[in-house]
Amino acid sequence: MNVLTTVLQQYLSSCEKTQEAHENDKWRLRLHLMPPTGFMNDPNGLCWFKGLWHVFFQYAPSSPEGGLKYWGHYTSPDMLHWTYWGTPLIPDQPYDCHGEYSGSAIVKDDVLHVFYSGNLFLQGNPPRAFSVIHVTSKDGFHFSEKEVVISSEDYPQTCSCQIRDPKVWKDGSEYRMVLGAQTINETGAVLIYHSADLDHWDFERMMVPGKDFGYMWECPDVFKINDSNYLSLSPQGIPSEEFRYANVFQSVWTNMRDEPNFTYTEWDKGFDFYAPQTFAAPDGRRILYGWMGMDALAGYSNPTIKYGWQHAQTLPRVITEKSGILYQMPVKEIEQLRMSSFSVEESAKLLLPCELALQNPDNSSFDLMLGTGLHFAFEQNDSVLRLYFTDETGSGRTERKAKVKEVKNVRLWIDTSSVEIFVNDGAVVFSTRFYPDSDKIELYVRADHPCAITGWNLKPITMERGQIYV
């Protein structure tokens, strides 16, 4: 441990102690993973290892508006009872001293291997450098010395300095890695590397779209479902359209068999979603977490900043495939949080957090209003779904829309300051933050024909503090 490591650990401890008084504010989420203090963004290093779910995340403890990035660490045996352990990865080396950026984890021979991007700002051209850093752990908590396995000087000359976010997976007898990249012509791309041992990596090829799709691709992910390989991306620089790409940056998936003429589908059409990462559960499920963020660049905000923290992860979602479409639904484990059930006709008083299930067999138009101004509505005549705000609870959020042929069912998970909405078994998803005055809100229902709505009150997940990195 060098002196910088010690100083940064002490600084982190000071930041978290300073903000402890804000932990009980009314908008602290009860179903979602949040930062202990400061700023949270991308989910990283997602895996099941040694009997625990591990969720690492980019973490800037110094300020709710961002700053020097560490990796924070949560674990759980069941996705319901969580422990926050602190920061196993601290930006304390010359190649990552300006931040530890996104990455992934993979298990080989009962050892956890973590890869991430080390960020270094430079004085000159290029203005920054990203290297791929590799660390290992035999228990999921104590990590080896850092090793640079791909330096910023090793990347193809056809790329700019913007290369980051390694995702690693097993492919037959080899391992593969994808990195988000930007070409010198300022178009998005993915670099593909391969390795026999996770220590030595060789460049394989650069994957580019047949038609330009943004100026930078972040957080690439390759995964297989039902014998098809899918590519997940977070592209930047996509022009907004009425029914898609409404956020400042996007998150999409595509079938890799269509390369280079990809067809892109948004993961989430809501206000607050970016940088998704998937991983394989031991039972074969493909699980996704996304970052409920991206607001600051879009002109809306989070009032939790005044309490010293900002952002969260989505609920963990299971990804399934049917007829070439990827579906998302919260993991079944979340149903264990259900307590009393209730039914809704025209209105109901909700105690947050809660879950709602709407059945719409007649494909009727409807409008659900949560609180004083958050609406989720479907108009059968023009086949449009709308998520929109008519009051200040959106904190600057306005409207998001999607075209759908029909709405068969809707599931909503409503937390103290977030809503995740899954339409038609998760074929279309909307996620948003919202900020009601209390955890007791009204639900009003307008529908052309009666809709069957069932609800459940939910108990919160638990969160404890571990001591390993303190």
GROMACS .gro file of C-alpha atoms in nm:
model
  470
    1MET     CA    1   0.000   0.000   0.000
    2ASN     CA    2   0.148   0.334  -0.104
    3VAL     CA    3   0.100   0.670   0.063
    4LEU     CA    4  -0.158   0.783  -0.192
    5THR     CA    5  -0.369   0.474  -0.117
    6THR     CA    6  -0.370   0.557   0.253
    7VAL     CA    7  -0.459   0.922   0.192
    8LEU     CA    8  -0.745   0.833  -0.045
    9GLN     CA    9  -0.886   0.576   0.197
   10GLN     CA   10  -0.882   0.831   0.478
   11TYR     CA   11  -1.046   1.088   0.251
   12LEU     CA   12  -1.320   0.839   0.156
   13SER     CA   13  -1.389   0.761   0.521
   14SER     CA   14  -1.414   1.132   0.598
   15CYS     CA   15  -1.659   1.190   0.309
   16GLU     CA   16  -1.887   0.908   0.417
   17LYS     CA   17  -1.889   1.012   0.783
   18THR     CA   18  -1.966   1.371   0.688
   19GLN     CA   19  -2.276   1.265   0.498
   20GLU     CA   20  -2.416   1.012   0.746
   21ALA     CA   21  -2.670   1.267   0.868
   22HIS     CA   22  -2.836   1.265   0.525
   23GLU     CA   23  -2.893   0.889   0.503
   24ASN     CA   24  -3.254   0.909   0.626
   25ASP     CA   25  -3.388   1.170   0.390
   26LYS     CA   26  -3.730   1.102   0.238
   27TRP     CA   27  -3.598   1.013  -0.107
   28ARG     CA   28  -3.351   0.745  -0.003
   29LEU     CA   29  -3.459   0.445  -0.209
   30ARG     CA   30  -3.579   0.128  -0.039
   31LEU     CA   31  -3.556  -0.124  -0.323
   32HIS     CA   32  -3.245  -0.002  -0.503
   33LEU     CA   33  -2.870   0.016  -0.452
   34MET     CA   34  -2.757   0.376  -0.395
   35PRO     CA   35  -2.425   0.541  -0.311
   36PRO     CA   36  -2.352   0.571   0.062
   37THR     CA   37  -2.281   0.936  -0.019
   38GLY     CA   38  -2.173   1.140  -0.319
   39PHE     CA   39  -2.218   1.026  -0.677
   40MET     CA   40  -2.289   0.680  -0.820
   41ASN     CA   41  -2.278   0.586  -1.186
   42ASP     CA   42  -2.207   0.274  -1.396
   43PRO     CA   43  -2.264  -0.077  -1.257
   44ASN     CA   44  -1.941  -0.278  -1.290
   45GLY     CA   45  -1.789  -0.618  -1.221
   46LEU     CA   46  -2.128  -0.789  -1.189
   47CYS     CA   47  -2.094  -1.156  -1.097
   48TRP     CA   48  -2.187  -1.449  -0.874
   49PHE     CA   49  -1.881  -1.564  -0.679
   50LYS     CA   50  -1.828  -1.771  -0.365
   51GLY     CA   51  -2.198  -1.779  -0.282
   52LEU     CA   52  -2.259  -1.406  -0.321
   53TRP     CA   53  -2.388  -1.162  -0.579
   54HIS     CA   54  -2.122  -0.894  -0.629
   55VAL     CA   55  -2.218  -0.549  -0.759
   56PHE     CA   56  -1.931  -0.305  -0.802
   57PHE     CA   57  -2.001   0.049  -0.916
   58GLN     CA   58  -1.831   0.372  -1.014
   59TYR     CA   59  -1.831   0.593  -0.710
   60ALA     CA   60  -1.728   0.956  -0.647
   61PRO     CA   61  -1.767   1.004  -0.270
   62SER     CA   62  -1.640   1.361  -0.262
   63SER     CA   63  -1.946   1.527  -0.416
   64PRO     CA   64  -2.301   1.436  -0.527
   65GLU     CA   65  -2.217   1.603  -0.857
   66GLY     CA   66  -1.920   1.378  -0.937
   67GLY     CA   67  -1.546   1.375  -0.891
   68LEU     CA   68  -1.256   1.130  -0.867
   69LYS     CA   69  -1.393   0.780  -0.939
   70TYR     CA   70  -1.335   0.480  -0.713
   71TRP     CA   71  -1.505   0.141  -0.736
   72GLY     CA   72  -1.759   0.076  -0.459
   73HIS     CA   73  -1.868  -0.275  -0.364
   74TYR     CA   74  -2.198  -0.435  -0.259
   75THR     CA   75  -2.266  -0.806  -0.197
   76SER     CA   76  -2.575  -1.010  -0.124
   77PRO     CA   77  -2.657  -1.380  -0.083
   78ASP     CA   78  -3.009  -1.333  -0.223
   79MET     CA   79  -3.047  -0.986  -0.385
   80LEU     CA   80  -3.258  -0.884  -0.084
   81HIS     CA   81  -3.006  -0.845   0.199
   82TRP     CA   82  -2.708  -0.633   0.100
   83THR     CA   83  -2.378  -0.530   0.254
   84TYR     CA   84  -2.174  -0.229   0.149
   85TRP     CA   85  -1.803  -0.298   0.193
   86GLY     CA   86  -1.638   0.025   0.085
   87THR     CA   87  -1.395   0.067  -0.205
   88PRO     CA   88  -1.172  -0.227  -0.305
   89LEU     CA   89  -1.027  -0.031  -0.598
   90ILE     CA   90  -0.877   0.312  -0.536
   91PRO     CA   91  -0.718   0.537  -0.805
   92ASP     CA   92  -0.368   0.525  -0.662
   93GLN     CA   93  -0.142   0.440  -0.958
   94PRO     CA   94   0.007   0.655  -1.236
   95TYR     CA   95  -0.218   0.488  -1.495
   96ASP     CA   96  -0.549   0.529  -1.305
   97CYS     CA   97  -0.487   0.831  -1.079
   98HIS     CA   98  -0.758   1.036  -1.253
   99GLY     CA   99  -1.026   0.774  -1.202
  100GLU     CA  100  -1.113   0.408  -1.219
  101TYR     CA  101  -1.364   0.377  -1.497
  102SER     CA  102  -1.599   0.098  -1.601
  103GLY     CA  103  -1.514  -0.269  -1.633
  104SER     CA  104  -1.628  -0.625  -1.574
  105ALA     CA  105  -1.552  -0.946  -1.387
  106ILE     CA  106  -1.515  -1.312  -1.479
  107VAL     CA  107  -1.439  -1.627  -1.279
  108LYS     CA  108  -1.160  -1.862  -1.390
  109ASP     CA  109  -1.032  -2.160  -1.186
  110ASP     CA  110  -1.214  -2.036  -0.875
  111VAL     CA  111  -1.045  -1.694  -0.896
  112LEU     CA  112  -1.225  -1.369  -0.968
  113HIS     CA  113  -1.064  -1.161  -1.245
  114VAL     CA  114  -1.160  -0.794  -1.270
  115PHE     CA  115  -1.080  -0.567  -1.565
  116TYR     CA  116  -1.139  -0.191  -1.572
  117SER     CA  117  -1.025   0.126  -1.751
  118GLY     CA  118  -0.765   0.338  -1.576
  119ASN     CA  119  -0.806   0.706  -1.662
  120LEU     CA  120  -0.509   0.943  -1.693
  121PHE     CA  121  -0.534   1.305  -1.806
  122LEU     CA  122  -0.236   1.434  -2.001
  123GLN     CA  123  -0.096   1.773  -2.087
  124GLY     CA  124  -0.072   1.760  -2.463
  125ASN     CA  125  -0.210   1.555  -2.749
  126PRO     CA  126  -0.375   1.315  -2.681
  127PRO     CA  127  -0.536   1.481  -2.379
  128ARG     CA  128  -0.596   1.157  -2.189
  129ALA     CA  129  -0.507   0.788  -2.184
  130PHE     CA  130  -0.711   0.481  -2.092
  131SER     CA  131  -0.538   0.153  -2.008
  132VAL     CA  132  -0.698  -0.183  -1.931
  133ILE     CA  133  -0.614  -0.283  -1.573
  134HIS     CA  134  -0.637  -0.641  -1.441
  135VAL     CA  135  -0.668  -0.748  -1.076
  136THR     CA  136  -0.759  -1.084  -0.921
  137SER     CA  137  -0.918  -1.204  -0.600
  138LYS     CA  138  -0.948  -1.548  -0.437
  139ASP     CA  139  -1.232  -1.443  -0.206
  140GLY     CA  140  -1.404  -1.154  -0.389
  141PHE     CA  141  -1.284  -0.896  -0.134
  142HIS     CA  142  -0.904  -0.886  -0.123
  143PHE     CA  143  -0.741  -0.800  -0.455
  144SER     CA  144  -0.399  -0.848  -0.608
  145GLU     CA  145  -0.165  -0.577  -0.726
  146LYS     CA  146  -0.284  -0.398  -1.038
  147GLU     CA  147  -0.143  -0.497  -1.377
  148VAL     CA  148  -0.174  -0.314  -1.709
  149VAL     CA  149  -0.268  -0.575  -1.969
  150ILE     CA  150  -0.345  -0.337  -2.257
  151SER     CA  151  -0.183   0.005  -2.243
  152SER     CA  152  -0.316   0.314  -2.415
  153GLU     CA  153  -0.025   0.289  -2.659
  154ASP     CA  154  -0.135  -0.056  -2.778
  155TYR     CA  155  -0.464   0.046  -2.937
  156PRO     CA  156  -0.508   0.070  -3.317
  157GLN     CA  157  -0.382   0.390  -3.477
  158THR     CA  158  -0.722   0.435  -3.641
  159CYS     CA  159  -0.876   0.513  -3.301
  160SER     CA  160  -0.874   0.827  -3.093
  161CYS     CA  161  -0.771   0.823  -2.726
  162GLN     CA  162  -1.133   0.752  -2.626
  163ILE     CA  163  -1.120   0.375  -2.561
  164ARG     CA  164  -1.262   0.228  -2.241
  165ASP     CA  165  -1.500  -0.004  -2.051
  166PRO     CA  166  -1.367  -0.359  -2.101
  167LYS     CA  167  -1.622  -0.643  -2.091
  168VAL     CA  168  -1.472  -0.994  -2.079
  169TRP     CA  169  -1.641  -1.330  -2.140
  170LYS     CA  170  -1.556  -1.695  -2.213
  171ASP     CA  171  -1.594  -1.801  -2.577
  172GLY     CA  172  -1.520  -2.170  -2.623
  173SER     CA  173  -1.162  -2.235  -2.519
  174GLU     CA  174  -1.068  -1.865  -2.537
  175TYR     CA  175  -1.158  -1.543  -2.364
  176ARG     CA  176  -1.273  -1.232  -2.542
  177MET     CA  177  -1.286  -0.866  -2.452
  178VAL     CA  178  -1.476  -0.578  -2.608
  179LEU     CA  179  -1.388  -0.212  -2.553
  180GLY     CA  180  -1.593   0.093  -2.641
  181ALA     CA  181  -1.407   0.317  -2.884
  182GLN     CA  182  -1.404   0.620  -3.108
  183THR     CA  183  -1.227   0.629  -3.445
  184ILE     CA  184  -1.009   0.919  -3.553
  185ASN     CA  185  -1.304   1.014  -3.777
  186GLU     CA  186  -1.514   1.050  -3.461
  187THR     CA  187  -1.746   0.755  -3.516
  188GLY     CA  188  -1.837   0.490  -3.262
  189ALA     CA  189  -1.673   0.147  -3.274
  190VAL     CA  190  -1.596  -0.163  -3.067
  191LEU     CA  191  -1.250  -0.318  -3.035
  192ILE     CA  192  -1.235  -0.697  -2.993
  193TYR     CA  193  -0.942  -0.875  -2.824
  194HIS     CA  194  -0.882  -1.241  -2.743
  195SER     CA  195  -0.673  -1.426  -2.484
  196ALA     CA  196  -0.596  -1.782  -2.379
  197ASP     CA  197  -0.517  -1.699  -2.015
  198LEU     CA  198  -0.666  -1.355  -1.926
  199ASP     CA  199  -0.313  -1.215  -1.888
  200HIS     CA  200  -0.200  -1.176  -2.251
  201TRP     CA  201  -0.436  -1.009  -2.495
  202ASP     CA  202  -0.415  -0.985  -2.875
  203PHE     CA  203  -0.609  -0.746  -3.092
  204GLU     CA  204  -0.856  -0.929  -3.315
  205ARG     CA  205  -1.054  -0.668  -3.506
  206MET     CA  206  -1.255  -0.349  -3.489
  207MET     CA  207  -1.630  -0.369  -3.526
  208VAL     CA  208  -1.792  -0.065  -3.689
  209PRO     CA  209  -2.151  -0.012  -3.807
  210GLY     CA  210  -2.242  -0.006  -4.173
  211LYS     CA  211  -2.385   0.339  -4.112
  212ASP     CA  212  -2.244   0.583  -3.854
  213PHE     CA  213  -2.424   0.556  -3.523
  214GLY     CA  214  -2.289   0.819  -3.289
  215TYR     CA  215  -1.943   0.963  -3.227
  216MET     CA  216  -1.850   0.734  -2.935
  217TRP     CA  217  -1.958   0.389  -2.811
  218GLU     CA  218  -1.937   0.327  -2.437
  219CYS     CA  219  -2.000   0.022  -2.218
  220PRO     CA  220  -2.012  -0.252  -2.484
  221ASP     CA  221  -2.136  -0.595  -2.378
  222VAL     CA  222  -2.158  -0.921  -2.575
  223PHE     CA  223  -2.378  -1.204  -2.446
  224LYS     CA  224  -2.558  -1.511  -2.578
  225ILE     CA  225  -2.926  -1.596  -2.539
  226ASN     CA  226  -3.092  -1.885  -2.723
  227ASP     CA  227  -2.790  -1.941  -2.951
  228SER     CA  228  -2.779  -1.577  -3.067
  229ASN     CA  229  -2.504  -1.333  -2.976
  230TYR     CA  230  -2.623  -0.987  -2.880
  231LEU     CA  231  -2.429  -0.662  -2.854
  232SER     CA  232  -2.527  -0.398  -2.600
  233LEU     CA  233  -2.398  -0.042  -2.645
  234SER     CA  234  -2.424   0.303  -2.494
  235PRO     CA  235  -2.369   0.528  -2.797
  236GLN     CA  236  -2.322   0.903  -2.774
  237GLY     CA  237  -2.425   1.153  -3.037
  238ILE     CA  238  -2.749   1.000  -3.169
  239PRO     CA  239  -3.003   1.255  -3.298
  240SER     CA  240  -3.326   1.254  -3.098
  241GLU     CA  241  -3.649   1.140  -3.261
  242GLU     CA  242  -4.009   1.163  -3.149
  243PHE     CA  243  -4.038   0.802  -3.036
  244ARG     CA  244  -3.680   0.700  -2.971
  245TYR     CA  245  -3.336   0.828  -2.869
  246ALA     CA  246  -3.491   1.106  -2.660
  247ASN     CA  247  -3.216   1.104  -2.394
  248VAL     CA  248  -2.887   1.288  -2.429
  249PHE     CA  249  -2.702   0.953  -2.456
  250GLN     CA  250  -2.860   0.618  -2.540
  251SER     CA  251  -2.842   0.250  -2.449
  252VAL     CA  252  -2.931  -0.004  -2.716
  253TRP     CA  253  -2.902  -0.372  -2.810
  254THR     CA  254  -2.864  -0.543  -3.146
  255ASN     CA  255  -2.821  -0.895  -3.282
  256MET     CA  256  -2.459  -0.946  -3.388
  257ARG     CA  257  -2.561  -1.162  -3.683
  258ASP     CA  258  -2.674  -0.839  -3.856
  259GLU     CA  259  -2.322  -0.690  -3.856
  260PRO     CA  260  -2.244  -0.440  -3.997
  261ASN     CA  261  -2.602  -0.336  -4.074
  262PHE     CA  262  -2.719  -0.339  -3.717
  263THR     CA  263  -3.078  -0.274  -3.615
  264TYR     CA  264  -3.081  -0.102  -3.276
  265THR     CA  265  -3.346  -0.130  -3.005
  266GLU     CA  266  -3.344   0.086  -2.694
  267TRP     CA  267  -3.313  -0.096  -2.364
  268ASP     CA  268  -3.520   0.164  -2.181
  269LYS     CA  269  -3.729   0.455  -2.309
  270GLY     CA  270  -3.747   0.643  -1.980
  271PHE     CA  271  -3.558   0.944  -1.853
  272ASP     CA  272  -3.306   0.771  -1.629
  273PHE     CA  273  -3.114   0.479  -1.777
  274TYR     CA  274  -2.760   0.434  -1.909
  275ALA     CA  275  -2.454   0.207  -1.911
  276PRO     CA  276  -2.628  -0.131  -1.867
  277GLN     CA  277  -2.419  -0.439  -1.798
  278THR     CA  278  -2.532  -0.802  -1.805
  279PHE     CA  279  -2.389  -1.113  -1.642
  280ALA     CA  280  -2.469  -1.483  -1.615
  281ALA     CA  281  -2.628  -1.620  -1.298
  282PRO     CA  282  -2.539  -1.975  -1.186
  283ASP     CA  283  -2.890  -2.093  -1.281
  284GLY     CA  284  -2.843  -1.973  -1.639
  285ARG     CA  285  -3.033  -1.646  -1.617
  286ARG     CA  286  -2.890  -1.341  -1.791
  287ILE     CA  287  -2.924  -1.049  -1.546
  288LEU     CA  288  -2.892  -0.678  -1.623
  289TYR     CA  289  -2.829  -0.373  -1.407
  290GLY     CA  290  -2.843  -0.020  -1.544
  291TRP     CA  291  -2.749   0.318  -1.404
  292MET     CA  292  -3.046   0.541  -1.319
  293GLY     CA  293  -2.871   0.859  -1.422
  294MET     CA  294  -2.782   1.083  -1.719
  295ASP     CA  295  -2.995   1.372  -1.592
  296ALA     CA  296  -2.737   1.649  -1.552
  297LEU     CA  297  -2.659   1.662  -1.923
  298ALA     CA  298  -3.026   1.653  -2.019
  299GLY     CA  299  -3.153   1.964  -1.844
  300TYR     CA  300  -3.328   1.791  -1.554
  301SER     CA  301  -3.192   1.713  -1.210
  302ASN     CA  302  -3.214   1.523  -0.883
  303PRO     CA  303  -3.304   1.720  -0.569
  304THR     CA  304  -3.125   1.453  -0.362
  305ILE     CA  305  -2.810   1.656  -0.433
  306LYS     CA  306  -2.901   1.877  -0.138
  307TYR     CA  307  -2.885   1.568   0.083
  308GLY     CA  308  -2.536   1.485  -0.038
  309TRP     CA  309  -2.601   1.194  -0.276
  310GLN     CA  310  -2.718   1.126  -0.629
  311HIS     CA  311  -2.825   0.833  -0.850
  312ALA     CA  312  -2.887   0.461  -0.809
  313GLN     CA  313  -2.887   0.131  -0.992
  314THR     CA  314  -3.200  -0.013  -1.149
  315LEU     CA  315  -3.365  -0.320  -1.009
  316PRO     CA  316  -3.183  -0.631  -1.133
  317ARG     CA  317  -3.360  -0.748  -1.449
  318VAL     CA  318  -3.372  -1.090  -1.616
  319ILE     CA  319  -3.322  -1.078  -1.992
  320THR     CA  320  -3.511  -1.331  -2.206
  321GLU     CA  321  -3.562  -1.364  -2.580
  322LYS     CA  322  -3.868  -1.446  -2.791
  323SER     CA  323  -3.889  -1.415  -3.170
  324GLY     CA  324  -3.577  -1.199  -3.182
  325ILE     CA  325  -3.699  -0.953  -2.917
  326LEU     CA  326  -3.525  -0.913  -2.582
  327TYR     CA  327  -3.754  -0.882  -2.281
  328GLN     CA  328  -3.669  -0.744  -1.936
  329MET     CA  329  -3.840  -0.811  -1.603
  330PRO     CA  330  -3.720  -0.770  -1.245
  331VAL     CA  331  -3.571  -1.087  -1.098
  332LYS     CA  332  -3.814  -1.320  -0.919
  333GLU     CA  333  -3.628  -1.263  -0.593
  334ILE     CA  334  -3.794  -0.920  -0.569
  335GLU     CA  335  -4.133  -1.088  -0.523
  336GLN     CA  336  -4.017  -1.206  -0.180
  337LEU     CA  337  -4.051  -0.844  -0.068
  338ARG     CA  338  -4.428  -0.857  -0.113
  339MET     CA  339  -4.643  -0.806   0.195
  340SER     CA  340  -5.016  -0.727   0.182
  341SER     CA  341  -5.197  -0.720  -0.153
  342PHE     CA  342  -5.474  -0.489  -0.266
  343SER     CA  343  -5.688  -0.419  -0.572
  344VAL     CA  344  -5.745  -0.087  -0.747
  345GLU     CA  345  -6.045   0.039  -0.939
  346GLU     CA  346  -6.055   0.416  -0.989
  347SER     CA  347  -5.814   0.527  -0.719
  348ALA     CA  348  -5.606   0.407  -0.428
  349LYS     CA  349  -5.371   0.538  -0.163
  350LEU     CA  350  -5.026   0.392  -0.211
  351LEU     CA  351  -4.760   0.346   0.053
  352LEU     CA  352  -4.417   0.339  -0.110
  353PRO     CA  353  -4.249   0.118  -0.207
  354CYS     CA  354  -4.510  -0.088  -0.388
  355GLU     CA  355  -4.569  -0.298  -0.698
  356LEU     CA  356  -4.865  -0.271  -0.937
  357ALA     CA  357  -4.981  -0.518  -1.204
  358LEU     CA  358  -5.230  -0.401  -1.467
  359GLN     CA  359  -5.408  -0.642  -1.704
  360ASN     CA  360  -5.558  -0.485  -2.017
  361PRO     CA  361  -5.726  -0.762  -2.221
  362ASP     CA  362  -5.930  -0.519  -2.432
  363ASN     CA  363  -5.627  -0.310  -2.532
  364SER     CA  364  -5.806  -0.010  -2.382
  365SER     CA  365  -5.675   0.341  -2.353
  366PHE     CA  366  -5.577   0.431  -1.999
  367ASP     CA  367  -5.405   0.695  -1.789
  368LEU     CA  368  -5.240   0.615  -1.457
  369MET     CA  369  -5.152   0.920  -1.249
  370LEU     CA  370  -4.912   0.871  -0.960
  371GLY     CA  371  -4.911   1.143  -0.699
  372THR     CA  372  -4.982   1.491  -0.825
  373GLY     CA  373  -4.843   1.476  -1.175
  374LEU     CA  374  -4.659   1.162  -1.294
  375HIS     CA  375  -4.863   1.005  -1.574
  376PHE     CA  376  -4.827   0.679  -1.763
  377ALA     CA  377  -5.083   0.667  -2.043
  378PHE     CA  378  -5.176   0.466  -2.352
  379GLU     CA  379  -5.388   0.597  -2.638
  380GLN     CA  380  -5.533   0.315  -2.845
  381ASN     CA  381  -5.621   0.540  -3.141
  382ASP     CA  382  -5.262   0.637  -3.218
  383SER     CA  383  -5.091   0.341  -3.044
  384VAL     CA  384  -4.874   0.568  -2.830
  385LEU     CA  385  -4.742   0.511  -2.480
  386ARG     CA  386  -4.651   0.825  -2.285
  387LEU     CA  387  -4.461   0.879  -1.963
  388TYR     CA  388  -4.493   1.244  -1.870
  389PHE     CA  389  -4.500   1.491  -1.582
  390THR     CA  390  -4.746   1.773  -1.523
  391ASP     CA  391  -4.590   1.903  -1.203
  392GLU     CA  392  -4.258   1.963  -1.030
  393THR     CA  393  -4.216   1.604  -0.906
  394GLY     CA  394  -4.027   1.534  -1.229
  395SER     CA  395  -3.762   1.792  -1.135
  396GLY     CA  396  -3.745   1.912  -1.498
  397ARG     CA  397  -3.837   1.584  -1.668
  398THR     CA  398  -4.105   1.628  -1.932
  399GLU     CA  399  -4.216   1.347  -2.166
  400ARG     CA  400  -4.100   1.019  -2.320
  401LYS     CA  401  -4.303   0.824  -2.579
  402ALA     CA  402  -4.307   0.489  -2.757
  403LYS     CA  403  -4.507   0.341  -3.044
  404VAL     CA  404  -4.674   0.007  -2.959
  405LYS     CA  405  -4.942  -0.197  -3.136
  406GLU     CA  406  -5.113  -0.296  -2.814
  407VAL     CA  407  -5.075  -0.297  -2.438
  408LYS     CA  408  -5.161  -0.632  -2.283
  409ASN     CA  409  -5.016  -0.577  -1.940
  410VAL     CA  410  -4.811  -0.331  -1.736
  411ARG     CA  411  -4.601  -0.390  -1.425
  412LEU     CA  412  -4.478  -0.098  -1.214
  413TRP     CA  413  -4.228  -0.096  -0.929
  414ILE     CA  414  -4.265   0.235  -0.745
  415ASP     CA  415  -3.996   0.332  -0.495
  416THR     CA  416  -3.967   0.647  -0.285
  417SER     CA  417  -3.802   0.837  -0.572
  418SER     CA  418  -3.811   0.610  -0.877
  419VAL     CA  419  -4.051   0.422  -1.102
  420GLU     CA  420  -3.967   0.132  -1.334
  421ILE     CA  421  -4.242   0.035  -1.578
  422PHE     CA  422  -4.247  -0.289  -1.780
  423VAL     CA  423  -4.497  -0.317  -2.066
  424ASN     CA  424  -4.607  -0.638  -2.241
  425ASP     CA  425  -4.395  -0.867  -2.023
  426GLY     CA  426  -4.100  -0.630  -2.052
  427ALA     CA  427  -4.087  -0.578  -2.430
  428VAL     CA  428  -4.092  -0.200  -2.362
  429VAL     CA  429  -3.950  -0.042  -2.046
  430PHE     CA  430  -3.957   0.309  -1.899
  431SER     CA  431  -3.747   0.412  -1.598
  432THR     CA  432  -3.757   0.748  -1.426
  433ARG     CA  433  -3.675   0.924  -1.101
  434PHE     CA  434  -3.952   1.128  -0.941
  435TYR     CA  435  -3.973   1.319  -0.614
  436PRO     CA  436  -4.307   1.314  -0.429
  437ASP     CA  437  -4.345   1.498  -0.101
  438SER     CA  438  -4.386   1.179   0.102
  439ASP     CA  439  -4.398   0.801   0.074
  440LYS     CA  440  -4.779   0.815   0.071
  441ILE     CA  441  -4.923   0.906  -0.270
  442GLU     CA  442  -5.252   0.875  -0.457
  443LEU     CA  443  -5.304   0.659  -0.765
  444TYR     CA  444  -5.578   0.771  -1.006
  445VAL     CA  445  -5.692   0.545  -1.291
  446ARG     CA  446  -5.875   0.649  -1.606
  447ALA     CA  447  -5.959   0.375  -1.857
  448ASP     CA  448  -6.200   0.331  -2.148
  449HIS     CA  449  -6.284  -0.017  -2.015
  450PRO     CA  450  -6.218  -0.157  -1.668
  451CYS     CA  451  -5.857  -0.264  -1.614
  452ALA     CA  452  -5.774  -0.522  -1.350
  453ILE     CA  453  -5.506  -0.375  -1.122
  454THR     CA  454  -5.349  -0.567  -0.838
  455GLY     CA  455  -5.098  -0.414  -0.600
  456TRP     CA  456  -4.858  -0.525  -0.330
  457ASN     CA  457  -4.698  -0.329  -0.051
  458LEU     CA  458  -4.326  -0.407  -0.042
  459LYS     CA  459  -4.084  -0.426   0.245
  460PRO     CA  460  -3.743  -0.268   0.176
  461ILE     CA  461  -3.423  -0.449   0.101
  462THR     CA  462  -3.177  -0.445   0.390
  463MET     CA  463  -2.842  -0.270   0.383
  464GLU     CA  464  -2.554  -0.322   0.627
  465ARG     CA  465  -2.201  -0.186   0.645
  466GLY     CA  466  -1.906  -0.427   0.630
  467GLN     CA  467  -1.557  -0.351   0.749
  468ILE     CA  468  -1.315  -0.511   0.500
  469TYR     CA  469  -1.196  -0.194   0.323
  470VAL     CA  470  -1.232   0.046   0.616
   0.00000   0.00000   0.00000
